[in-house]
Amino acid sequence: MIATPDRERFHHLAGGIADQLRFLAECGCPGFDPPPEILDILKKWAGGPPPGARRKGAQETLDDIRRDLGDCRRCGLCTGRTCIVFGRGNPDARLVFVGEGPGYEEDRQGAPFVGEAGRLLTRIIEAMGETRDSVYICNVVKCRPPDNRTPQSGEIAACLPFLNRQITAVRPAFICALGAVAARTLLQTEAPISELRGRFHDVGGVRVMPTFHPAFLLRRPERKREVWEDLKKVMGAMAQKTD
Ligand code: URA
């Protein structure tokens, strides 16, 4: 068993090696095209222990994790941020929403989903009979990518141990992964969101429902019906499973 700070360094290192190998392979460097299984193994190591893997009882709190994150400089996103957006909501939530990363408003306010997409997410949460205070909301990356671009794999790898630790601390029964980045990161796959959404995936005993991101729904409101179908499945499963 590797001690916590060393374990974190190890996960960070594994993520860096995977990124570097992928980069060299993309550049056409001979000998640097490892089989996808090897990249998959490195990617899994980079994520740290799967959510839920830690023993109940000996558990760190969200405050411990936030303290450990500190004034994070683990990737380049730190240079452009105003605030780290860690997460908000109920530390004992049964349902966690995971988005991609902070946008302009989130970066200014230090809270997740407080811009236009956030207002839509609030309406969705309330339509489910929940509130922003009854669920927990966080993102894959905690700092805003420049111009809201998609976070890069190295940035995701640097933040993933913290996301996994947040999930382990909250111990939700259900996670709603909002959009492709959240779904692919939590499920450790490259599959498109259209293939992943609409059904539960088991991640370390947590039932993960991928669905479309609210920002996508702002552009394509006709897809709201599909999101509602996905969330009805979450509501139904939550009503059945009461622990
Ligand atoms: N989009 C996200 O993925 N997360 C936020 O916090 C805001 C917008």
PDB file of C-alpha atoms and ligand atoms in Angstrom:
ATOM      1  CA  MET A   1       0.000   0.000   0.000  1.00  0.00           C
ATOM      2  CA  ILE A   2       1.492   3.381  -1.000  1.00  0.00           C
ATOM      3  CA  ALA A   3       1.206   6.231   1.609  1.00  0.00           C
ATOM      4  CA  THR A   4      -1.215   9.054   0.667  1.00  0.00           C
ATOM      5  CA  PRO A   5       1.176  11.836  -0.539  1.00  0.00           C
ATOM      6  CA  ASP A   6       3.284   9.242  -2.402  1.00  0.00           C
ATOM      7  CA  ARG A   7       0.143   7.659  -3.815  1.00  0.00           C
ATOM      8  CA  GLU A   8      -0.966  11.024  -5.144  1.00  0.00           C
ATOM      9  CA  ARG A   9       2.448  11.644  -6.685  1.00  0.00           C
ATOM     10  CA  PHE A  10       2.268   8.157  -8.209  1.00  0.00           C
ATOM     11  CA  HIS A  11      -1.179   8.802  -9.767  1.00  0.00           C
ATOM     12  CA  HIS A  12       0.061  12.154 -11.099  1.00  0.00           C
ATOM     13  CA  LEU A  13       3.175  10.498 -12.528  1.00  0.00           C
ATOM     14  CA  ALA A  14       1.138   7.706 -14.165  1.00  0.00           C
ATOM     15  CA  GLY A  15      -1.099  10.344 -15.796  1.00  0.00           C
ATOM     16  CA  GLY A  16       1.964  12.234 -17.033  1.00  0.00           C
ATOM     17  CA  ILE A  17       3.550   9.087 -18.502  1.00  0.00           C
ATOM     18  CA  ALA A  18       0.317   8.164 -20.301  1.00  0.00           C
ATOM     19  CA  ASP A  19       0.019  11.698 -21.731  1.00  0.00           C
ATOM     20  CA  GLN A  20       3.637  11.748 -22.850  1.00  0.00           C
ATOM     21  CA  LEU A  21       3.381   8.334 -24.553  1.00  0.00           C
ATOM     22  CA  ARG A  22       0.193   9.376 -26.300  1.00  0.00           C
ATOM     23  CA  PHE A  23       1.792  12.650 -27.436  1.00  0.00           C
ATOM     24  CA  LEU A  24       4.901  10.908 -28.786  1.00  0.00           C
ATOM     25  CA  ALA A  25       2.772   8.303 -30.572  1.00  0.00           C
ATOM     26  CA  GLU A  26       0.658  11.095 -32.126  1.00  0.00           C
ATOM     27  CA  CYS A  27       3.864  12.791 -33.299  1.00  0.00           C
ATOM     28  CA  GLY A  28       4.759   9.552 -35.099  1.00  0.00           C
ATOM     29  CA  CYS A  29       7.833   8.765 -32.938  1.00  0.00           C
ATOM     30  CA  PRO A  30       8.693   5.120 -33.648  1.00  0.00           C
ATOM     31  CA  GLY A  31       8.684   2.876 -30.593  1.00  0.00           C
ATOM     32  CA  PHE A  32       6.300   5.107 -28.651  1.00  0.00           C
ATOM     33  CA  ASP A  33       3.048   3.536 -29.687  1.00  0.00           C
ATOM     34  CA  PRO A  34       2.143   1.356 -26.713  1.00  0.00           C
ATOM     35  CA  PRO A  35      -0.830  -0.974 -27.100  1.00  0.00           C
ATOM     36  CA  PRO A  36      -4.136   0.524 -25.936  1.00  0.00           C
ATOM     37  CA  GLU A  37      -4.219  -1.940 -22.980  1.00  0.00           C
ATOM     38  CA  ILE A  38      -1.064  -0.345 -21.552  1.00  0.00           C
ATOM     39  CA  LEU A  39      -2.504   3.156 -21.953  1.00  0.00           C
ATOM     40  CA  ASP A  40      -5.699   1.921 -20.257  1.00  0.00           C
ATOM     41  CA  ILE A  41      -3.726   0.575 -17.298  1.00  0.00           C
ATOM     42  CA  LEU A  42      -1.817   3.862 -16.931  1.00  0.00           C
ATOM     43  CA  LYS A  43      -5.065   5.783 -17.187  1.00  0.00           C
ATOM     44  CA  LYS A  44      -6.630   3.700 -14.411  1.00  0.00           C
ATOM     45  CA  TRP A  45      -3.580   4.227 -12.184  1.00  0.00           C
ATOM     46  CA  ALA A  46      -3.728   7.950 -12.917  1.00  0.00           C
ATOM     47  CA  GLY A  47      -7.261   8.074 -11.537  1.00  0.00           C
ATOM     48  CA  GLY A  48      -6.284   6.811  -8.097  1.00  0.00           C
ATOM     49  CA  PRO A  49      -8.480   4.386  -6.204  1.00  0.00           C
ATOM     50  CA  PRO A  50     -11.952   4.024  -7.747  1.00  0.00           C
ATOM     51  CA  PRO A  51     -14.669   5.986  -5.936  1.00  0.00           C
ATOM     52  CA  GLY A  52     -16.011   3.987  -3.025  1.00  0.00           C
ATOM     53  CA  ALA A  53     -12.811   1.953  -2.681  1.00  0.00           C
ATOM     54  CA  ARG A  54     -11.874   3.528   0.665  1.00  0.00           C
ATOM     55  CA  ARG A  55     -13.127   1.897   3.851  1.00  0.00           C
ATOM     56  CA  LYS A  56     -16.061   3.533   5.605  1.00  0.00           C
ATOM     57  CA  GLY A  57     -15.110   4.783   9.045  1.00  0.00           C
ATOM     58  CA  ALA A  58     -11.506   5.831   8.316  1.00  0.00           C
ATOM     59  CA  GLN A  59     -12.773   8.502   6.022  1.00  0.00           C
ATOM     60  CA  GLU A  60     -11.466  11.929   5.122  1.00  0.00           C
ATOM     61  CA  THR A  61     -13.944  14.812   4.864  1.00  0.00           C
ATOM     62  CA  LEU A  62     -14.545  17.221   2.000  1.00  0.00           C
ATOM     63  CA  ASP A  63     -12.803  19.874   4.115  1.00  0.00           C
ATOM     64  CA  ASP A  64      -9.718  17.644   4.427  1.00  0.00           C
ATOM     65  CA  ILE A  65      -9.658  17.201   0.654  1.00  0.00           C
ATOM     66  CA  ARG A  66     -10.139  20.916  -0.012  1.00  0.00           C
ATOM     67  CA  ARG A  67      -7.301  21.669   2.415  1.00  0.00           C
ATOM     68  CA  ASP A  68      -5.075  19.177   0.618  1.00  0.00           C
ATOM     69  CA  LEU A  69      -5.920  20.748  -2.753  1.00  0.00           C
ATOM     70  CA  GLY A  70      -4.651  24.049  -1.318  1.00  0.00           C
ATOM     71  CA  ASP A  71      -3.611  26.737  -3.789  1.00  0.00           C
ATOM     72  CA  CYS A  72      -3.280  24.017  -6.419  1.00  0.00           C
ATOM     73  CA  ARG A  73      -0.485  24.313  -9.025  1.00  0.00           C
ATOM     74  CA  ARG A  74      -0.651  20.714 -10.257  1.00  0.00           C
ATOM     75  CA  CYS A  75      -1.471  21.736 -13.858  1.00  0.00           C
ATOM     76  CA  GLY A  76      -1.350  24.786 -16.097  1.00  0.00           C
ATOM     77  CA  LEU A  77      -4.990  25.775 -15.496  1.00  0.00           C
ATOM     78  CA  CYS A  78      -3.876  27.462 -12.261  1.00  0.00           C
ATOM     79  CA  THR A  79      -2.332  30.335 -14.227  1.00  0.00           C
ATOM     80  CA  GLY A  80      -5.634  31.527 -15.679  1.00  0.00           C
ATOM     81  CA  ARG A  81      -8.013  30.991 -12.799  1.00  0.00           C
ATOM     82  CA  THR A  82      -9.576  33.478 -10.424  1.00  0.00           C
ATOM     83  CA  CYS A  83     -10.964  30.878  -8.006  1.00  0.00           C
ATOM     84  CA  ILE A  84     -10.694  27.152  -7.506  1.00  0.00           C
ATOM     85  CA  VAL A  85     -14.212  25.705  -7.832  1.00  0.00           C
ATOM     86  CA  PHE A  86     -14.172  22.741  -5.494  1.00  0.00           C
ATOM     87  CA  GLY A  87     -17.831  21.751  -5.090  1.00  0.00           C
ATOM     88  CA  ARG A  88     -20.999  22.715  -3.234  1.00  0.00           C
ATOM     89  CA  GLY A  89     -23.928  21.041  -1.572  1.00  0.00           C
ATOM     90  CA  ASN A  90     -24.753  18.294   0.856  1.00  0.00           C
ATOM     91  CA  PRO A  91     -21.644  16.414   2.064  1.00  0.00           C
ATOM     92  CA  ASP A  92     -23.901  13.370   2.681  1.00  0.00           C
ATOM     93  CA  ALA A  93     -25.814  13.596  -0.606  1.00  0.00           C
ATOM     94  CA  ARG A  94     -27.273  10.438  -2.133  1.00  0.00           C
ATOM     95  CA  LEU A  95     -26.987  12.068  -5.549  1.00  0.00           C
ATOM     96  CA  VAL A  96     -23.917  13.852  -6.940  1.00  0.00           C
ATOM     97  CA  PHE A  97     -23.818  15.838 -10.187  1.00  0.00           C
ATOM     98  CA  VAL A  98     -20.437  15.991 -11.914  1.00  0.00           C
ATOM     99  CA  GLY A  99     -19.859  18.565 -14.658  1.00  0.00           C
ATOM    100  CA  GLU A 100     -16.865  19.308 -16.850  1.00  0.00           C
ATOM    101  CA  GLY A 101     -15.187  22.376 -15.382  1.00  0.00           C
ATOM    102  CA  PRO A 102     -15.890  25.930 -14.250  1.00  0.00           C
ATOM    103  CA  GLY A 103     -16.946  28.562 -16.763  1.00  0.00           C
ATOM    104  CA  TYR A 104     -16.678  32.354 -16.490  1.00  0.00           C
ATOM    105  CA  GLU A 105     -19.226  32.857 -13.683  1.00  0.00           C
ATOM    106  CA  GLU A 106     -18.048  29.824 -11.703  1.00  0.00           C
ATOM    107  CA  ASP A 107     -14.458  31.073 -11.897  1.00  0.00           C
ATOM    108  CA  ARG A 108     -15.561  34.502 -10.588  1.00  0.00           C
ATOM    109  CA  GLN A 109     -17.781  33.168  -7.812  1.00  0.00           C
ATOM    110  CA  GLY A 110     -15.897  30.002  -6.789  1.00  0.00           C
ATOM    111  CA  ALA A 111     -19.056  27.867  -7.000  1.00  0.00           C
ATOM    112  CA  PRO A 112     -20.078  25.233  -9.565  1.00  0.00           C
ATOM    113  CA  PHE A 113     -22.900  25.726 -12.062  1.00  0.00           C
ATOM    114  CA  VAL A 114     -23.870  29.305 -11.227  1.00  0.00           C
ATOM    115  CA  GLY A 115     -23.992  30.638 -14.813  1.00  0.00           C
ATOM    116  CA  GLU A 116     -26.641  30.101 -17.466  1.00  0.00           C
ATOM    117  CA  ALA A 117     -26.087  26.328 -17.687  1.00  0.00           C
ATOM    118  CA  GLY A 118     -26.191  26.288 -13.892  1.00  0.00           C
ATOM    119  CA  ARG A 119     -29.599  27.944 -13.833  1.00  0.00           C
ATOM    120  CA  LEU A 120     -30.880  25.210 -16.124  1.00  0.00           C
ATOM    121  CA  LEU A 121     -29.268  22.568 -13.900  1.00  0.00           C
ATOM    122  CA  THR A 122     -30.998  24.101 -10.865  1.00  0.00           C
ATOM    123  CA  ARG A 123     -34.357  23.786 -12.657  1.00  0.00           C
ATOM    124  CA  ILE A 124     -33.573  20.163 -13.532  1.00  0.00           C
ATOM    125  CA  ILE A 125     -32.582  19.363  -9.934  1.00  0.00           C
ATOM    126  CA  GLU A 126     -35.778  20.957  -8.624  1.00  0.00           C
ATOM    127  CA  ALA A 127     -37.889  19.103 -11.185  1.00  0.00           C
ATOM    128  CA  MET A 128     -36.416  15.919  -9.711  1.00  0.00           C
ATOM    129  CA  GLY A 129     -37.775  16.923  -6.294  1.00  0.00           C
ATOM    130  CA  GLU A 130     -34.314  17.801  -4.980  1.00  0.00           C
ATOM    131  CA  THR A 131     -32.589  21.114  -4.241  1.00  0.00           C
ATOM    132  CA  ARG A 132     -29.048  22.354  -4.773  1.00  0.00           C
ATOM    133  CA  ASP A 133     -28.585  21.866  -1.023  1.00  0.00           C
ATOM    134  CA  SER A 134     -29.819  18.264  -0.968  1.00  0.00           C
ATOM    135  CA  VAL A 135     -27.418  17.112  -3.719  1.00  0.00           C
ATOM    136  CA  TYR A 136     -23.678  17.647  -4.163  1.00  0.00           C
ATOM    137  CA  ILE A 137     -22.368  19.411  -7.292  1.00  0.00           C
ATOM    138  CA  CYS A 138     -18.781  19.415  -8.536  1.00  0.00           C
ATOM    139  CA  ASN A 139     -16.704  19.223 -11.694  1.00  0.00           C
ATOM    140  CA  VAL A 140     -13.986  17.059 -13.211  1.00  0.00           C
ATOM    141  CA  VAL A 141     -11.508  19.964 -13.254  1.00  0.00           C
ATOM    142  CA  LYS A 142     -11.570  22.588 -10.531  1.00  0.00           C
ATOM    143  CA  CYS A 143     -10.112  25.500 -12.535  1.00  0.00           C
ATOM    144  CA  ARG A 144     -11.566  27.197 -15.603  1.00  0.00           C
ATOM    145  CA  PRO A 145      -9.916  26.200 -18.886  1.00  0.00           C
ATOM    146  CA  PRO A 146      -9.031  29.232 -21.053  1.00  0.00           C
ATOM    147  CA  ASP A 147     -11.996  30.344 -23.203  1.00  0.00           C
ATOM    148  CA  ASN A 148     -13.982  27.417 -21.760  1.00  0.00           C
ATOM    149  CA  ARG A 149     -12.115  24.944 -23.934  1.00  0.00           C
ATOM    150  CA  THR A 150     -12.420  21.226 -23.154  1.00  0.00           C
ATOM    151  CA  PRO A 151      -9.986  20.204 -20.399  1.00  0.00           C
ATOM    152  CA  GLN A 152      -6.951  18.298 -21.680  1.00  0.00           C
ATOM    153  CA  SER A 153      -6.088  14.792 -20.538  1.00  0.00           C
ATOM    154  CA  GLY A 154      -3.152  15.970 -18.357  1.00  0.00           C
ATOM    155  CA  GLU A 155      -5.406  18.528 -16.636  1.00  0.00           C
ATOM    156  CA  ILE A 156      -8.040  15.873 -16.033  1.00  0.00           C
ATOM    157  CA  ALA A 157      -5.384  13.467 -14.735  1.00  0.00           C
ATOM    158  CA  ALA A 158      -4.117  16.088 -12.269  1.00  0.00           C
ATOM    159  CA  CYS A 159      -7.619  16.691 -10.875  1.00  0.00           C
ATOM    160  CA  LEU A 160      -9.015  13.158 -10.992  1.00  0.00           C
ATOM    161  CA  PRO A 161      -7.624  11.971  -7.646  1.00  0.00           C
ATOM    162  CA  PHE A 162      -9.469  14.897  -6.022  1.00  0.00           C
ATOM    163  CA  LEU A 163     -12.733  14.093  -7.793  1.00  0.00           C
ATOM    164  CA  ASN A 164     -12.444  10.457  -6.735  1.00  0.00           C
ATOM    165  CA  ARG A 165     -11.723  11.496  -3.158  1.00  0.00           C
ATOM    166  CA  GLN A 166     -14.730  13.867  -3.165  1.00  0.00           C
ATOM    167  CA  ILE A 167     -16.971  11.028  -4.323  1.00  0.00           C
ATOM    168  CA  THR A 168     -15.506   8.693  -1.742  1.00  0.00           C
ATOM    169  CA  ALA A 169     -16.077  11.285   1.003  1.00  0.00           C
ATOM    170  CA  VAL A 170     -19.700  11.954   0.012  1.00  0.00           C
ATOM    171  CA  ARG A 171     -20.427   8.252  -0.639  1.00  0.00           C
ATOM    172  CA  PRO A 172     -23.422   8.883  -2.936  1.00  0.00           C
ATOM    173  CA  ALA A 173     -25.528   5.994  -4.176  1.00  0.00           C
ATOM    174  CA  PHE A 174     -25.975   7.779  -7.526  1.00  0.00           C
ATOM    175  CA  ILE A 175     -23.939  10.080  -9.746  1.00  0.00           C
ATOM    176  CA  CYS A 176     -25.257  12.000 -12.694  1.00  0.00           C
ATOM    177  CA  ALA A 177     -22.393  12.619 -15.123  1.00  0.00           C
ATOM    178  CA  LEU A 178     -23.172  15.775 -17.087  1.00  0.00           C
ATOM    179  CA  GLY A 179     -21.732  15.596 -20.586  1.00  0.00           C
ATOM    180  CA  ALA A 180     -18.995  13.684 -22.348  1.00  0.00           C
ATOM    181  CA  VAL A 181     -16.028  14.806 -20.256  1.00  0.00           C
ATOM    182  CA  ALA A 182     -17.637  13.823 -16.943  1.00  0.00           C
ATOM    183  CA  ALA A 183     -19.014  10.566 -18.326  1.00  0.00           C
ATOM    184  CA  ARG A 184     -15.778   9.490 -20.006  1.00  0.00           C
ATOM    185  CA  THR A 185     -13.680  10.437 -16.998  1.00  0.00           C
ATOM    186  CA  LEU A 186     -15.852   8.615 -14.481  1.00  0.00           C
ATOM    187  CA  LEU A 187     -16.302   5.562 -16.685  1.00  0.00           C
ATOM    188  CA  GLN A 188     -12.705   5.612 -18.009  1.00  0.00           C
ATOM    189  CA  THR A 189     -13.782   5.206 -21.607  1.00  0.00           C
ATOM    190  CA  GLU A 190     -13.533   7.124 -24.873  1.00  0.00           C
ATOM    191  CA  ALA A 191     -17.066   6.169 -25.932  1.00  0.00           C
ATOM    192  CA  PRO A 192     -19.355   8.999 -27.107  1.00  0.00           C
ATOM    193  CA  ILE A 193     -21.892  10.375 -24.637  1.00  0.00           C
ATOM    194  CA  SER A 194     -24.709   9.349 -26.985  1.00  0.00           C
ATOM    195  CA  GLU A 195     -23.681   5.714 -26.403  1.00  0.00           C
ATOM    196  CA  LEU A 196     -23.146   6.054 -22.666  1.00  0.00           C
ATOM    197  CA  ARG A 197     -26.230   8.030 -21.632  1.00  0.00           C
ATOM    198  CA  GLY A 198     -29.548   6.617 -20.593  1.00  0.00           C
ATOM    199  CA  ARG A 199     -28.375   3.610 -18.569  1.00  0.00           C
ATOM    200  CA  PHE A 200     -26.664   3.012 -15.254  1.00  0.00           C
ATOM    201  CA  HIS A 201     -22.979   2.119 -15.124  1.00  0.00           C
ATOM    202  CA  ASP A 202     -21.453   0.677 -11.961  1.00  0.00           C
ATOM    203  CA  VAL A 203     -18.337   2.505 -10.735  1.00  0.00           C
ATOM    204  CA  GLY A 204     -17.066   1.020  -7.481  1.00  0.00           C
ATOM    205  CA  GLY A 205     -20.612   0.349  -6.280  1.00  0.00           C
ATOM    206  CA  VAL A 206     -21.935   3.801  -7.284  1.00  0.00           C
ATOM    207  CA  ARG A 207     -24.615   3.886  -9.976  1.00  0.00           C
ATOM    208  CA  VAL A 208     -23.530   6.417 -12.583  1.00  0.00           C
ATOM    209  CA  MET A 209     -26.054   7.843 -15.055  1.00  0.00           C
ATOM    210  CA  PRO A 210     -24.449   9.819 -17.887  1.00  0.00           C
ATOM    211  CA  THR A 211     -26.629  12.382 -19.598  1.00  0.00           C
ATOM    212  CA  PHE A 212     -26.220  15.454 -21.783  1.00  0.00           C
ATOM    213  CA  HIS A 213     -24.621  18.593 -20.323  1.00  0.00           C
ATOM    214  CA  PRO A 214     -26.989  21.517 -19.559  1.00  0.00           C
ATOM    215  CA  ALA A 215     -24.836  23.795 -21.786  1.00  0.00           C
ATOM    216  CA  PHE A 216     -25.615  21.429 -24.684  1.00  0.00           C
ATOM    217  CA  LEU A 217     -29.327  21.683 -23.818  1.00  0.00           C
ATOM    218  CA  LEU A 218     -29.113  25.482 -24.040  1.00  0.00           C
ATOM    219  CA  ARG A 219     -27.964  25.048 -27.644  1.00  0.00           C
ATOM    220  CA  ARG A 220     -30.245  22.092 -28.399  1.00  0.00           C
ATOM    221  CA  PRO A 221     -33.389  22.467 -26.236  1.00  0.00           C
ATOM    222  CA  GLU A 222     -35.144  19.727 -28.231  1.00  0.00           C
ATOM    223  CA  ARG A 223     -32.765  17.205 -26.506  1.00  0.00           C
ATOM    224  CA  LYS A 224     -34.172  18.037 -23.035  1.00  0.00           C
ATOM    225  CA  ARG A 225     -36.657  15.206 -23.345  1.00  0.00           C
ATOM    226  CA  GLU A 226     -33.797  12.647 -23.435  1.00  0.00           C
ATOM    227  CA  VAL A 227     -32.207  14.142 -20.329  1.00  0.00           C
ATOM    228  CA  TRP A 228     -35.535  14.003 -18.547  1.00  0.00           C
ATOM    229  CA  GLU A 229     -35.889  10.312 -19.507  1.00  0.00           C
ATOM    230  CA  ASP A 230     -32.415   9.651 -18.036  1.00  0.00           C
ATOM    231  CA  LEU A 231     -33.198  11.523 -14.844  1.00  0.00           C
ATOM    232  CA  LYS A 232     -36.529   9.759 -14.408  1.00  0.00           C
ATOM    233  CA  LYS A 233     -34.496   6.539 -14.237  1.00  0.00           C
ATOM    234  CA  VAL A 234     -32.369   8.096 -11.481  1.00  0.00           C
ATOM    235  CA  MET A 235     -35.470   9.236  -9.595  1.00  0.00           C
ATOM    236  CA  GLY A 236     -37.048   5.789  -9.908  1.00  0.00           C
ATOM    237  CA  ALA A 237     -33.902   4.027  -8.685  1.00  0.00           C
ATOM    238  CA  MET A 238     -33.495   6.508  -5.819  1.00  0.00           C
ATOM    239  CA  ALA A 239     -37.075   5.898  -4.735  1.00  0.00           C
ATOM    240  CA  GLN A 240     -36.444   2.131  -4.674  1.00  0.00           C
ATOM    241  CA  LYS A 241     -33.072   2.236  -2.963  1.00  0.00           C
ATOM    242  CA  THR A 242     -33.428   4.074   0.321  1.00  0.00           C
ATOM    243  CA  ASP A 243     -29.945   3.617   1.913  1.00  0.00           C
TER     244      ASP A 243
HETATM  245  N1  URA B   1     -20.203  23.824 -16.885  1.00  0.00           N
HETATM  246  C1  URA B   1     -19.659  22.851 -16.116  1.00  0.00           C
HETATM  247  O1  URA B   1     -19.349  21.764 -16.588  1.00  0.00           O
HETATM  248  N2  URA B   1     -19.459  23.112 -14.837  1.00  0.00           N
HETATM  249  C2  URA B   1     -19.772  24.269 -14.267  1.00  0.00           C
HETATM  250  O2  URA B   1     -19.549  24.417 -13.064  1.00  0.00           O
HETATM  251  C3  URA B   1     -20.351  25.257 -15.080  1.00  0.00           C
HETATM  252  C4  URA B   1     -20.559  25.016 -16.393  1.00  0.00           C
END
